PDB file of C-alpha atoms in Angstrom:
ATOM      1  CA  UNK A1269     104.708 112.152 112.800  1.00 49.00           C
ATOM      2  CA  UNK A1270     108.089 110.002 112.721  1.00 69.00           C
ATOM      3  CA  UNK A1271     107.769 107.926 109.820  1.00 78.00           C
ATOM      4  CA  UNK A1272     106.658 111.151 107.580  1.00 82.00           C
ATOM      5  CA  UNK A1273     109.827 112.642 108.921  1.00 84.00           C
ATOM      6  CA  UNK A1274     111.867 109.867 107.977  1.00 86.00           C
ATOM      7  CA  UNK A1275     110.193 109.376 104.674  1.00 89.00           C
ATOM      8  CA  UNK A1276     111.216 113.201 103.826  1.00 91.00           C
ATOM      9  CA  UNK A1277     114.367 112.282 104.890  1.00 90.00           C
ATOM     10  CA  UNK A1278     114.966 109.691 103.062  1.00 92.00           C
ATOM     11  CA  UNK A1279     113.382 111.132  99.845  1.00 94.00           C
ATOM     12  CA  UNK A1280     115.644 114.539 100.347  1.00 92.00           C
ATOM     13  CA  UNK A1281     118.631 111.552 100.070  1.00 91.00           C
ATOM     14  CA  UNK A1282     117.074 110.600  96.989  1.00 94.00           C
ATOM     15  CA  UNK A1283     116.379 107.402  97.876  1.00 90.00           C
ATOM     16  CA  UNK A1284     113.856 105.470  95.004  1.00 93.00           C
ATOM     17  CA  UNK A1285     109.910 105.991  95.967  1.00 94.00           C
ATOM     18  CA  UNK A1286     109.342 102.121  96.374  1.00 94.00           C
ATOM     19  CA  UNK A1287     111.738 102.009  99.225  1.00 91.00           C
ATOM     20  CA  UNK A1288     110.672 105.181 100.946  1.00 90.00           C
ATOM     21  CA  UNK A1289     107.014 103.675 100.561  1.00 90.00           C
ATOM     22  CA  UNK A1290     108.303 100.608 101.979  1.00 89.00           C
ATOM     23  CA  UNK A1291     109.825 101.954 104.564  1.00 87.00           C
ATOM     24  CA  UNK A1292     106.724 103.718 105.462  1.00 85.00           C
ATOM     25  CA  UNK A1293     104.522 100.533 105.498  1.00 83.00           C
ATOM     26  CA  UNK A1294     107.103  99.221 107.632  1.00 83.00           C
ATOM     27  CA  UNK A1295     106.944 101.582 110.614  1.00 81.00           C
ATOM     28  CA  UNK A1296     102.966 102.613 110.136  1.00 81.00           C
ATOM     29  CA  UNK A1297      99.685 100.931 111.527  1.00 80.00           C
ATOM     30  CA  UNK A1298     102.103  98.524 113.730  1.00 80.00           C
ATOM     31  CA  UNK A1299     100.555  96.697 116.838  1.00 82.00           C
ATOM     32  CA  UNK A1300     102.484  94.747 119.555  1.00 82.00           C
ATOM     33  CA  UNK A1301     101.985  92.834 123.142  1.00 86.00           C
ATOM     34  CA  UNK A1302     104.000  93.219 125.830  1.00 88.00           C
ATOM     35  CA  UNK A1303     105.023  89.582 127.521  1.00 92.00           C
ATOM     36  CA  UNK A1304     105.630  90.369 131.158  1.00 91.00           C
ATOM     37  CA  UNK A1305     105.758  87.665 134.203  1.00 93.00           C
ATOM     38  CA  UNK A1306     102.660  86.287 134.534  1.00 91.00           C
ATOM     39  CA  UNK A1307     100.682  86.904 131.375  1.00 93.00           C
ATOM     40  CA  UNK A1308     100.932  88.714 128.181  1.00 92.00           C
ATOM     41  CA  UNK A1309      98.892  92.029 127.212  1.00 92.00           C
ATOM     42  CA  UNK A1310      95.893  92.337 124.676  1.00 91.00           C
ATOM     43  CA  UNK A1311      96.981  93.418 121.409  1.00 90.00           C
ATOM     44  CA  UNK A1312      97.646  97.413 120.797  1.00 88.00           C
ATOM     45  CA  UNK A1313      98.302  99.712 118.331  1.00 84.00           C
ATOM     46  CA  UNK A1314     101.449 101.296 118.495  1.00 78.00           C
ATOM     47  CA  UNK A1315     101.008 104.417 116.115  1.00 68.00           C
ATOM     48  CA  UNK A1316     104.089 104.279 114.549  1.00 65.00           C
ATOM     49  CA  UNK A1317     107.841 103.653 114.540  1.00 69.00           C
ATOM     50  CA  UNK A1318     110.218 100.471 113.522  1.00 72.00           C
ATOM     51  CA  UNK A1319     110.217  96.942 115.328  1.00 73.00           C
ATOM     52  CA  UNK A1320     113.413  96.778 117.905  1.00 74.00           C
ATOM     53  CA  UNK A1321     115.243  93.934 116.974  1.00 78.00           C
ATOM     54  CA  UNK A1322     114.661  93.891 113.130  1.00 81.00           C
ATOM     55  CA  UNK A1323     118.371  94.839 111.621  1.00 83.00           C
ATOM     56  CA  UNK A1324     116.712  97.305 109.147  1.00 84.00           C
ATOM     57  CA  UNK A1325     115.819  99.603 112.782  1.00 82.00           C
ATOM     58  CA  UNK A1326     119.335 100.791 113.199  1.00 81.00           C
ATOM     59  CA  UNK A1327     119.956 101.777 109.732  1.00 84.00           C
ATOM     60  CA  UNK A1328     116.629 103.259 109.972  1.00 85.00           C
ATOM     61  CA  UNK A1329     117.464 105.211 112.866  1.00 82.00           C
ATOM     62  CA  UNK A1330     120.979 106.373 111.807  1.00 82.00           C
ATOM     63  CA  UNK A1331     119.084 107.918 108.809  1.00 85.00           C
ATOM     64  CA  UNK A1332     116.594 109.082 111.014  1.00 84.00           C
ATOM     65  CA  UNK A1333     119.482 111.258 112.685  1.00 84.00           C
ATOM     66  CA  UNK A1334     121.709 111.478 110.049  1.00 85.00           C
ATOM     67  CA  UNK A1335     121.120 115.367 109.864  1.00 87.00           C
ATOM     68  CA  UNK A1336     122.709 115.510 113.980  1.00 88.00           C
ATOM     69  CA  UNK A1337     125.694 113.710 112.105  1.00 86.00           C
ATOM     70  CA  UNK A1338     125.932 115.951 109.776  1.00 87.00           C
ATOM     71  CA  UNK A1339     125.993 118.851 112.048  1.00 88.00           C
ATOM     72  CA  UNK A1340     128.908 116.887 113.883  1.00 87.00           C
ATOM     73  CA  UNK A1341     131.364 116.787 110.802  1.00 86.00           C
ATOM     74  CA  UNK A1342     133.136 119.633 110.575  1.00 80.00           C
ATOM     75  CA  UNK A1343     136.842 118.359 109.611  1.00 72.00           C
ATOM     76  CA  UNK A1344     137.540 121.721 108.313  1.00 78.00           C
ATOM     77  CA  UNK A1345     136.723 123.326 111.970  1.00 81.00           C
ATOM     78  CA  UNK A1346     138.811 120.094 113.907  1.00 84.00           C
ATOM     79  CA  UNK A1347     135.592 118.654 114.503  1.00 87.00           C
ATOM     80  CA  UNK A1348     134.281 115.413 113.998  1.00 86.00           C
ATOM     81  CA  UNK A1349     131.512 112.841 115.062  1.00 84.00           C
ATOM     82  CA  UNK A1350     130.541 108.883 114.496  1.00 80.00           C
ATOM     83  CA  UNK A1351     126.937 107.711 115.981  1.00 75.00           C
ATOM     84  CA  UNK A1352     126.104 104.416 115.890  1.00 69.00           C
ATOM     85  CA  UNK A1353     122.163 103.514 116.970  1.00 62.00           C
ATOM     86  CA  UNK A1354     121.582 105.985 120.062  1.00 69.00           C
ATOM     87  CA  UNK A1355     124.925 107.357 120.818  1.00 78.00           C
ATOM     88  CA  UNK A1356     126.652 109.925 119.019  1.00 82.00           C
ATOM     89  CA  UNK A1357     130.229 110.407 119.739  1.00 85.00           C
ATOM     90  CA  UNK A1358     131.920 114.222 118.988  1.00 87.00           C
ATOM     91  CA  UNK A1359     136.175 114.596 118.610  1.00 87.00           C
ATOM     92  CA  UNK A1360     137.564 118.081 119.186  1.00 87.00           C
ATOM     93  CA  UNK A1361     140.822 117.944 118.317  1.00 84.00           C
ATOM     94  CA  UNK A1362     143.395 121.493 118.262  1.00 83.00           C
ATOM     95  CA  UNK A1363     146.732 122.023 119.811  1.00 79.00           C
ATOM     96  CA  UNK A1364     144.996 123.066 123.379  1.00 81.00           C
ATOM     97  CA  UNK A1365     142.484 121.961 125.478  1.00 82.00           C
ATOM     98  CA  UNK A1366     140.745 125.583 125.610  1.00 84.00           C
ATOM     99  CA  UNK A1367     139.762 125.176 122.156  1.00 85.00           C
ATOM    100  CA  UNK A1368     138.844 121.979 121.957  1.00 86.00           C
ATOM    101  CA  UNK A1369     136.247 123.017 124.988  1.00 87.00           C
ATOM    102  CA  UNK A1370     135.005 125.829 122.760  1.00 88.00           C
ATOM    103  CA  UNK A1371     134.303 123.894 119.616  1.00 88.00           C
ATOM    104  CA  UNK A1372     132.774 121.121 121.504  1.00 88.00           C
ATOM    105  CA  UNK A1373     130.277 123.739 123.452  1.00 90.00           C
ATOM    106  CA  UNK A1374     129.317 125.483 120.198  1.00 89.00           C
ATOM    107  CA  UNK A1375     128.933 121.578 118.321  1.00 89.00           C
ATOM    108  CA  UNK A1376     126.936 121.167 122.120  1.00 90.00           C
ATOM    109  CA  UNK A1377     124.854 124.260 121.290  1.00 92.00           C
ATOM    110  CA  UNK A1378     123.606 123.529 117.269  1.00 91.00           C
ATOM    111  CA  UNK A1379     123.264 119.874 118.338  1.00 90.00           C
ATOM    112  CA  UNK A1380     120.750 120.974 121.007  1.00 92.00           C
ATOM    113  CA  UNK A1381     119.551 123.520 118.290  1.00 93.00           C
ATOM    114  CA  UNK A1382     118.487 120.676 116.008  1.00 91.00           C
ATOM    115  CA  UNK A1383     117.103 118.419 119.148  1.00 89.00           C
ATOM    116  CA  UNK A1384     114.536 121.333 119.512  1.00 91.00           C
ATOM    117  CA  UNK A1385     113.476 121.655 116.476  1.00 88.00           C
ATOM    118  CA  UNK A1386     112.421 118.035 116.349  1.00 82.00           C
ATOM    119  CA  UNK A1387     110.976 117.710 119.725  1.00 82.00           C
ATOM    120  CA  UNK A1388     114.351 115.506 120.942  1.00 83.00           C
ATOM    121  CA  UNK A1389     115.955 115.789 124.293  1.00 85.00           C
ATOM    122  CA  UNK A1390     119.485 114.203 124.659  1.00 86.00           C
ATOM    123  CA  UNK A1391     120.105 112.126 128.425  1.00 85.00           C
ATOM    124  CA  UNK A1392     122.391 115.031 130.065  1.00 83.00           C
ATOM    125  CA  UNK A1393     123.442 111.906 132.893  1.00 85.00           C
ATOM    126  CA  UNK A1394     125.127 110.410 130.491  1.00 84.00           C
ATOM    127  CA  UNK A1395     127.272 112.844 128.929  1.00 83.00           C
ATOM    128  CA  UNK A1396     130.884 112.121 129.518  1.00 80.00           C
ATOM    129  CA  UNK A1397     134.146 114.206 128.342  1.00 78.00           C
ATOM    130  CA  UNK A1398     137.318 112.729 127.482  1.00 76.00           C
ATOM    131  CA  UNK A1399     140.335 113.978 126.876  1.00 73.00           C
ATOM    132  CA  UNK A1400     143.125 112.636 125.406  1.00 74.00           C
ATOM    133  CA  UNK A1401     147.154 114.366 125.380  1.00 70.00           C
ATOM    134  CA  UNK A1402     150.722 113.255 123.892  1.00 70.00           C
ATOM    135  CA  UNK A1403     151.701 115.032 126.982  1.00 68.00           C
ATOM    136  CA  UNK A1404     152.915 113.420 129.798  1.00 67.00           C
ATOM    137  CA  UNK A1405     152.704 116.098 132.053  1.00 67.00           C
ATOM    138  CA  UNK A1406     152.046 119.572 130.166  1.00 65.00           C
ATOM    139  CA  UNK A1407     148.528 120.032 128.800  1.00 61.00           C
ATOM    140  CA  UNK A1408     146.691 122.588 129.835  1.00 60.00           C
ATOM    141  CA  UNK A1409     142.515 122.062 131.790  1.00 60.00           C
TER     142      UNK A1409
END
């Protein structure tokens, strides 16, 4: 269930119980209508989760995911990452574009490691790779 797994997370950041009990009243035993053209729905449960819209959702879900961050900061290896909401940006950076391929597959592999494990599959179609060079004309793809 997603807000247990955020309320471990949070509590494994040592946040204070009243907030991670707050935070679990706030995205528990939620209902919602959906307003479409023409008419609005009856009233539903919507098991669980955070209200989009409410500015305490993207902190929430950066949280949520803050373990995928995690996995992406690896200054020591000439990796980094910065995720804001739902996308998650990785940096390679070496003196060749070979290895900056081979530590953004491996980051690639334990970031679809973790996805796995928590039942998360990441939108292949919008993958994109860019790749930045002082060099005007010598790099080497």
């Amino acid at each position: 269930m997603v807000p247990r797994r955020l309320a471990d997370i949070l509590r494994k950041k040592r946040l204070l119980e009243w907030l991670v009990s707050f935070v679990l009243s706030f995205s528990t035993n939620r209902s919602t209508t959906l307003v479409l053209p023409g008419g609005e729905s009856e009233l539903f449960e919507t098991g669980g989760g955070v209200p989009q819209g409410s500015p305490l959702s993207v902190v929430l879900f950066i949280l949520y995911n803050s373990e995928l961050f995690e996995i992406c900061r690896k200054a020591g290896l000439g990796v980094s990452g910065i995720g804001f909401a739902d996308d998650l940006n990785a940096l390679a950076y070496s003196k060749s574009t070979q290895q900056n391929c081979q530590k953004l597959e491996e980051l690639h592999k334990e970031c679809l490691e973790w996805a796995s494990r928590h039942g998360i599959t990441f939108a292949l179609d919008k993958y994109e790779l860019v790749h930045f060079t002082r060099s005007t004309r010598k790099f080497d793809l």
